[in-house]
Coordinates of C-alpha atoms in Angstrom, one line a residue:
X1 CA 0.0 0.0 0.0
X2 CA 2.9 2.4 0.7
X3 CA 4.2 1.7 -2.8
X4 CA 0.8 2.5 -4.2
X5 CA 0.7 5.8 -2.4
X6 CA 4.2 6.7 -3.4
X7 CA 3.4 6.0 -7.1
X8 CA 0.3 8.2 -6.9
X9 CA 2.1 11.2 -5.3
X10 CA 5.3 11.0 -7.3
X11 CA 6.3 14.3 -8.9
X12 CA 3.3 16.2 -7.6
X13 CA 3.4 19.6 -6.0
X14 CA 3.4 20.2 -2.3
X15 CA 0.5 22.5 -1.4
X16 CA -0.3 24.0 2.0
X17 CA -3.3 25.6 3.6
X18 CA -3.8 29.3 3.0
X19 CA -4.8 31.7 5.6
X20 CA -8.4 31.6 4.5
X21 CA -11.6 31.5 6.4
X22 CA -11.7 27.9 7.6
X23 CA -15.4 28.1 8.4
X24 CA -16.2 28.7 4.7
X25 CA -17.4 25.3 3.4
X26 CA -15.6 24.0 0.3
X27 CA -17.6 22.1 -2.3
X28 CA -16.9 18.3 -2.0
X29 CA -14.0 17.0 -4.0
X30 CA -15.4 13.6 -4.8
X31 CA -17.3 14.7 -8.0
X32 CA -14.1 16.4 -9.2
X33 CA -12.1 13.2 -8.7
X34 CA -14.8 11.1 -10.5
X35 CA -14.9 13.6 -13.4
X36 CA -11.1 13.5 -13.6
X37 CA -11.2 9.7 -13.7
X38 CA -14.1 9.2 -16.2
X39 CA -13.7 12.4 -18.3
X40 CA -9.9 12.7 -18.6
X41 CA -7.8 9.8 -17.3
X42 CA -9.7 6.8 -18.9
X43 CA -10.6 8.4 -22.3
X44 CA -7.1 9.9 -22.6
X45 CA -5.2 6.7 -22.1
X46 CA -7.7 4.9 -24.3
X47 CA -7.0 7.4 -27.1
X48 CA -3.3 6.8 -26.7
X49 CA -3.7 3.1 -26.9
X50 CA -5.8 3.5 -30.0
X51 CA -3.1 5.6 -31.7
X52 CA -0.4 3.1 -30.7
X53 CA -2.5 0.3 -32.2
X54 CA -2.8 2.3 -35.4
X55 CA 0.9 2.9 -35.4
X56 CA 1.6 -0.8 -35.0
X57 CA -0.8 -1.6 -37.9
X58 CA 0.9 0.9 -40.1
X59 CA 4.4 -0.5 -39.2
X60 CA 3.2 -4.0 -40.0
X61 CA 2.0 -2.8 -43.4
X62 CA 5.3 -1.0 -44.1
X63 CA 7.4 -4.0 -43.1
X64 CA 5.3 -6.4 -45.2
X65 CA 5.2 -4.1 -48.2
X66 CA 7.8 -1.3 -48.2
X67 CA 6.7 1.7 -50.2
X68 CA 6.7 5.5 -50.0
X69 CA 3.0 5.5 -49.4
X70 CA 3.2 3.0 -46.5
X71 CA 6.2 5.0 -45.0
X72 CA 4.1 8.2 -45.1
X73 CA 1.2 6.4 -43.5
X74 CA 3.5 5.1 -40.7
X75 CA 4.9 8.6 -40.2
X76 CA 1.4 10.1 -40.0
X77 CA 0.4 7.4 -37.4
X78 CA 3.5 8.4 -35.4
X79 CA 2.4 12.1 -35.4
X80 CA -1.0 11.0 -34.1
X81 CA 0.6 8.9 -31.4
X82 CA 2.7 11.8 -30.2
X83 CA -0.3 14.0 -30.1
X84 CA -2.3 11.5 -28.0
X85 CA 0.5 10.9 -25.6
X86 CA 1.2 14.6 -25.3
X87 CA -2.4 15.1 -23.9
X88 CA -1.7 12.7 -21.1
X89 CA 2.0 13.2 -20.6
X90 CA 1.9 15.5 -17.5
X91 CA -0.4 13.3 -15.5
X92 CA 2.3 12.0 -13.3
X93 CA 0.4 9.7 -11.0
X94 CA -0.8 6.1 -10.8
X95 CA 0.5 3.2 -12.9
X96 CA 2.4 5.3 -15.4
X97 CA 4.8 6.0 -12.6
X98 CA 5.6 2.4 -11.9
X99 CA 8.0 0.0 -13.7
X100 CA 9.6 3.0 -15.6
X101 CA 6.6 3.2 -17.8
X102 CA 6.9 7.0 -18.1
X103 CA 10.5 6.8 -19.4
X104 CA 9.8 3.8 -21.5
X105 CA 7.1 5.7 -23.4
X106 CA 9.2 8.8 -23.8
X107 CA 12.8 9.3 -22.5
X108 CA 13.4 13.0 -22.5
X109 CA 15.4 15.1 -21.8
X110 CA 18.2 13.0 -23.3
X111 CA 21.0 15.6 -23.2
X112 CA 23.8 13.1 -24.1
X113 CA 21.9 11.6 -27.0
X114 CA 21.8 8.2 -25.2
X115 CA 18.7 7.0 -27.0
X116 CA 20.0 7.9 -30.5
X117 CA 23.3 6.2 -29.9
X118 CA 21.8 3.1 -28.6
X119 CA 19.3 2.9 -31.5
X120 CA 22.1 3.4 -34.0
X121 CA 24.2 0.7 -32.3
X122 CA 21.3 -1.7 -32.4
X123 CA 20.8 -1.0 -36.1
X124 CA 24.5 -1.4 -36.9
X125 CA 24.7 -4.7 -35.1
X126 CA 21.4 -6.0 -36.4
X127 CA 20.6 -6.9 -32.8
X128 CA 17.7 -9.3 -32.5
X129 CA 16.9 -8.0 -29.0
X130 CA 15.0 -5.1 -30.5
X131 CA 12.8 -6.8 -33.1
X132 CA 10.0 -8.0 -30.8
X133 CA 8.1 -6.1 -28.1
X134 CA 8.9 -8.8 -25.5
X135 CA 12.6 -8.6 -25.9
X136 CA 12.7 -4.8 -26.5
X137 CA 10.9 -4.3 -23.1
X138 CA 14.0 -5.6 -21.4
X139 CA 16.3 -3.2 -23.1
X140 CA 17.3 0.4 -22.1
X141 CA 14.3 2.7 -21.6
X142 CA 15.8 5.1 -24.1
X143 CA 15.3 2.5 -26.9
X144 CA 11.7 1.5 -26.2
X145 CA 9.4 4.4 -26.9
X146 CA 8.6 7.5 -29.0
X147 CA 12.1 8.8 -29.1
X148 CA 13.4 5.6 -30.7
X149 CA 10.5 5.4 -33.1
X150 CA 11.1 9.0 -34.2
X151 CA 14.7 8.3 -35.1
X152 CA 13.8 5.0 -36.9
X153 CA 11.1 6.7 -39.0
X154 CA 12.6 10.2 -39.5
X155 CA 16.3 10.0 -38.6
X156 CA 19.3 9.4 -40.9
X157 CA 18.7 6.4 -43.1
X158 CA 14.9 6.3 -42.6
X159 CA 14.0 7.0 -46.2
X160 CA 15.3 3.6 -47.0
X161 CA 12.3 2.2 -45.2
X162 CA 10.3 2.7 -48.4
X163 CA 12.6 0.1 -50.0
X164 CA 13.4 -3.5 -49.2
X165 CA 16.8 -3.5 -47.6
X166 CA 16.1 -2.3 -44.1
X167 CA 14.0 -5.1 -42.7
X168 CA 15.7 -5.0 -39.3
X169 CA 15.1 -1.2 -38.8
X170 CA 11.4 -1.7 -39.7
X171 CA 11.1 -4.6 -37.3
X172 CA 12.7 -2.5 -34.6
X173 CA 10.1 0.3 -35.1
X174 CA 7.3 -2.2 -35.3
X175 CA 8.4 -3.8 -32.0
X176 CA 8.6 -0.3 -30.3
X177 CA 5.0 0.5 -31.5
X178 CA 3.8 -2.8 -30.1
X179 CA 5.7 -2.0 -26.9
X180 CA 3.7 1.2 -26.6
X181 CA 0.5 -0.8 -26.9
X182 CA 1.5 -3.1 -24.1
X183 CA 2.4 -0.2 -21.9
X184 CA -0.8 1.6 -22.6
X185 CA -2.8 -1.5 -21.7
X186 CA -0.9 -1.9 -18.4
X187 CA -1.7 1.8 -17.6
X188 CA -5.4 1.3 -18.5
X189 CA -5.6 -1.8 -16.4
X190 CA -4.3 0.1 -13.4
X191 CA -7.2 2.6 -13.6
X192 CA -10.0 0.0 -13.6
X193 CA -12.7 -0.1 -11.0
X194 CA -11.4 -3.2 -9.3
X195 CA -8.0 -1.8 -8.4
X196 CA -7.0 -0.4 -5.0
X197 CA -5.8 2.7 -6.7
X198 CA -9.3 3.7 -8.1
X199 CA -11.0 2.7 -4.8
X200 CA -8.8 5.1 -2.9
X201 CA -8.7 7.7 -5.6
X202 CA -12.4 8.2 -5.6
X203 CA -13.0 8.9 -2.0
X204 CA -10.7 10.7 0.5
X205 CA -11.0 9.5 4.1
X206 CA -9.0 9.2 7.3
X207 CA -7.8 5.7 6.5
X208 CA -7.1 6.4 2.8
X209 CA -3.3 6.1 2.1
X210 CA -3.6 8.4 -0.9
X211 CA -5.4 11.4 0.6
X212 CA -7.2 11.7 3.9
X213 CA -9.1 14.9 3.2
X214 CA -10.6 16.8 0.3
X215 CA -7.9 19.4 0.7
X216 CA -5.1 16.8 0.1
X217 CA -7.0 15.6 -3.0
X218 CA -7.3 19.2 -4.3
X219 CA -3.6 19.6 -3.6
X220 CA -2.9 16.7 -5.9
X221 CA -5.0 17.8 -8.8
X222 CA -3.9 21.4 -8.8
X223 CA -0.3 20.3 -8.4
X224 CA -0.5 18.1 -11.5
X225 CA -1.5 21.1 -13.6
X226 CA 1.0 23.5 -12.2
X227 CA 3.9 21.0 -12.4
X228 CA 2.9 20.1 -16.0
X229 CA 2.9 23.7 -17.2
X230 CA 6.2 24.4 -15.6
X231 CA 7.7 21.3 -17.2
X232 CA 6.3 22.3 -20.6
X233 CA 8.0 25.7 -20.3
X234 CA 11.2 24.6 -18.7
X235 CA 12.0 21.2 -20.3
X236 CA 10.3 21.5 -23.6
X237 CA 10.2 25.1 -24.8
X238 CA 13.4 26.2 -23.1
X239 CA 15.2 23.1 -24.2
X240 CA 15.7 24.9 -27.5
X241 CA 14.8 28.5 -26.8
X242 CA 17.0 30.9 -24.9
X243 CA 14.6 33.7 -24.7
X244 CA 17.3 36.3 -23.7
X245 CA 20.0 35.4 -26.3
X246 CA 19.2 34.1 -29.8
X247 CA 22.8 33.0 -30.3
X248 CA 22.3 30.4 -27.6
X249 CA 19.2 28.8 -29.2
X250 CA 19.6 25.0 -29.7
X251 CA 17.1 23.7 -32.4
X252 CA 18.5 20.2 -32.3
X253 CA 17.9 20.0 -28.6
X254 CA 14.1 20.2 -29.2
X255 CA 12.0 17.2 -28.7
X256 CA 10.8 15.6 -31.9
X257 CA 12.7 18.0 -34.1
X258 CA 13.3 15.3 -36.8
X259 CA 9.6 14.7 -37.2
X260 CA 8.7 18.4 -37.1
X261 CA 6.5 17.6 -34.1
X262 CA 8.1 19.9 -31.5
X263 CA 5.4 22.6 -31.5
X264 CA 2.5 20.2 -32.2
X265 CA 3.6 18.2 -29.1
X266 CA 3.7 21.3 -27.0
X267 CA 0.3 22.2 -28.3
X268 CA -1.0 18.7 -27.3
X269 CA 0.6 19.2 -23.8
X270 CA -1.3 22.4 -23.4
X271 CA -4.6 21.0 -24.7
X272 CA -4.3 18.1 -22.4
X273 CA -3.9 20.2 -19.3
X274 CA -6.7 22.4 -20.5
X275 CA -8.8 19.3 -20.8
X276 CA -7.8 18.3 -17.3
X277 CA -8.9 21.6 -15.9
X278 CA -12.2 21.5 -17.8
X279 CA -13.2 17.8 -17.5
X280 CA -12.4 17.6 -13.8
X281 CA -14.7 20.5 -13.0
X282 CA -12.1 21.7 -10.5
X283 CA -13.4 25.3 -11.1
X284 CA -16.2 24.5 -8.6
X285 CA -13.6 25.1 -5.9
X286 CA -13.2 28.7 -6.9
X287 CA -16.8 29.6 -7.7
X288 CA -17.7 31.2 -4.3
X289 CA -14.7 33.5 -4.0
X290 CA -13.9 34.1 -7.7
X291 CA -16.9 33.2 -9.9
X292 CA -15.2 34.4 -13.2
X293 CA -11.7 33.1 -12.5
X294 CA -12.1 29.8 -14.3
X295 CA -13.2 31.6 -17.5
X296 CA -10.1 33.8 -17.2
X297 CA -7.9 30.7 -16.9
X298 CA -9.6 29.1 -19.9
X299 CA -8.9 32.3 -21.9
X300 CA -5.2 32.2 -21.0
X301 CA -5.1 28.5 -22.1
X302 CA -6.6 29.4 -25.5
X303 CA -4.1 32.2 -26.0
X304 CA -1.2 29.9 -25.4
X305 CA -2.7 27.1 -27.6
X306 CA -3.4 29.5 -30.4
X307 CA 0.1 30.7 -30.3
X308 CA 1.5 27.2 -30.5
X309 CA -0.8 26.4 -33.4
X310 CA 0.4 29.4 -35.3
X311 CA 4.0 28.2 -35.1
X312 CA 3.6 25.7 -37.9
X313 CA 7.2 25.1 -39.1
X314 CA 10.4 23.2 -38.2
X315 CA 12.0 24.6 -35.0
X316 CA 15.1 25.7 -36.9
X317 CA 13.0 27.9 -39.2
X318 CA 11.0 29.3 -36.3
X319 CA 14.2 30.3 -34.4
X320 CA 15.8 31.8 -37.5
X321 CA 12.9 34.2 -38.3
X322 CA 12.8 37.0 -35.7
X323 CA 9.0 37.3 -36.0
X324 CA 8.3 33.6 -35.2
X325 CA 11.1 33.6 -32.6
X326 CA 9.2 36.5 -30.9
X327 CA 6.1 34.3 -30.9
X328 CA 8.1 31.5 -29.1
X329 CA 9.1 34.0 -26.5
X330 CA 5.5 35.1 -26.1
X331 CA 4.5 31.4 -25.8
X332 CA 6.9 31.2 -22.8
X333 CA 5.2 34.2 -21.3
X334 CA 1.7 32.9 -22.0
X335 CA 2.5 29.6 -20.2
X336 CA 3.9 31.6 -17.2
X337 CA 0.6 33.6 -17.0
X338 CA -1.4 30.4 -16.7
X339 CA 1.0 29.1 -14.0
X340 CA 0.7 32.3 -12.1
X341 CA -3.1 32.4 -12.3
X342 CA -3.3 28.8 -11.0
X343 CA -0.6 29.2 -8.5
X344 CA -1.7 32.5 -7.0
X345 CA -5.3 33.3 -7.9
X346 CA -6.9 29.9 -8.1
X347 CA -5.0 28.5 -5.2
X348 CA -6.1 31.4 -3.0
X349 CA -9.7 31.1 -4.2
X350 CA -9.7 27.5 -3.2
X351 CA -8.1 28.1 0.1
X352 CA -4.7 26.8 -0.9
X353 CA -1.2 28.2 -1.3
X354 CA 1.3 26.6 -3.6
X355 CA 4.8 26.3 -2.1
X356 CA 6.8 24.5 -4.7
X357 CA 8.1 25.4 -8.2
X358 CA 9.3 22.8 -10.7
X359 CA 11.9 25.1 -12.2
X360 CA 13.7 28.2 -11.2
X361 CA 10.8 30.5 -12.0
X362 CA 10.9 34.0 -13.2

């Protein structure tokens, strides 16, 4: 049970009680938790599983009948899989935090290029340890997930997948896609009704090892959103953007730069956290003290998402053009605005005070 609790609370934000009127009744948190489970967690992971299945099907077709058309279909399926994962990526609780599933789905940041080097070595040696999902699952986490598949489908030598001389590379990508299906199924199974996690997740109580009170549950949900937004800004956007010095930008440090999915994945991240805010119904917590606050936060989400959508080009081109680079800097600011509104205004309206920042802040 201790392990279950540790998995649930891993990488969440510590939140304390604000100096608010403790006699003011707070709406019950149980409907929010139920909405989060049925409106966000379950459908989100189901969508990721569906995309991974489609990717596996596309890889099977490509490996059986190599062609430019089948390669393009596989690449498109990869784009969809990245999008679906991006919408769930910052939910850092429950079964995704066990057995290295999070890193096995996406190992990033990878500052030393470990994944690329390991994938290239496996291709060069024609290793049979990466050609089935079962054997691949025992290899380095950096070789198992979306990062490896991106290099296999978009990295140097990938155009040869449309021919007939790279059967090993295709089998590797097919195995990695199947591995994603297996991981998604394990995560989905962990959120079923008959699990201890869901039993405790639904109802805070004095003997609940996950959260004893509504306040602790609210801490968890709000913390997930703030942590996720800080991570998008600090480990995704600032991975390639130095907002103060263009000469220190690093386009090839961006996630998914080979597949031109850097900004689309950030867009998916933001849309996923917006969905978590909306589908959970957490705004009920702030209604009494700040009835219009939730609408303001939704507006800020839309601003950030629209900015990400407008940046429809490879990262290197976005950074090279002063106009689009300015938009990237604005996106950094737009994300910070959402963080601040949740961290300060929403926390206060809900009787909470956030006391932890993922990054160094501004």
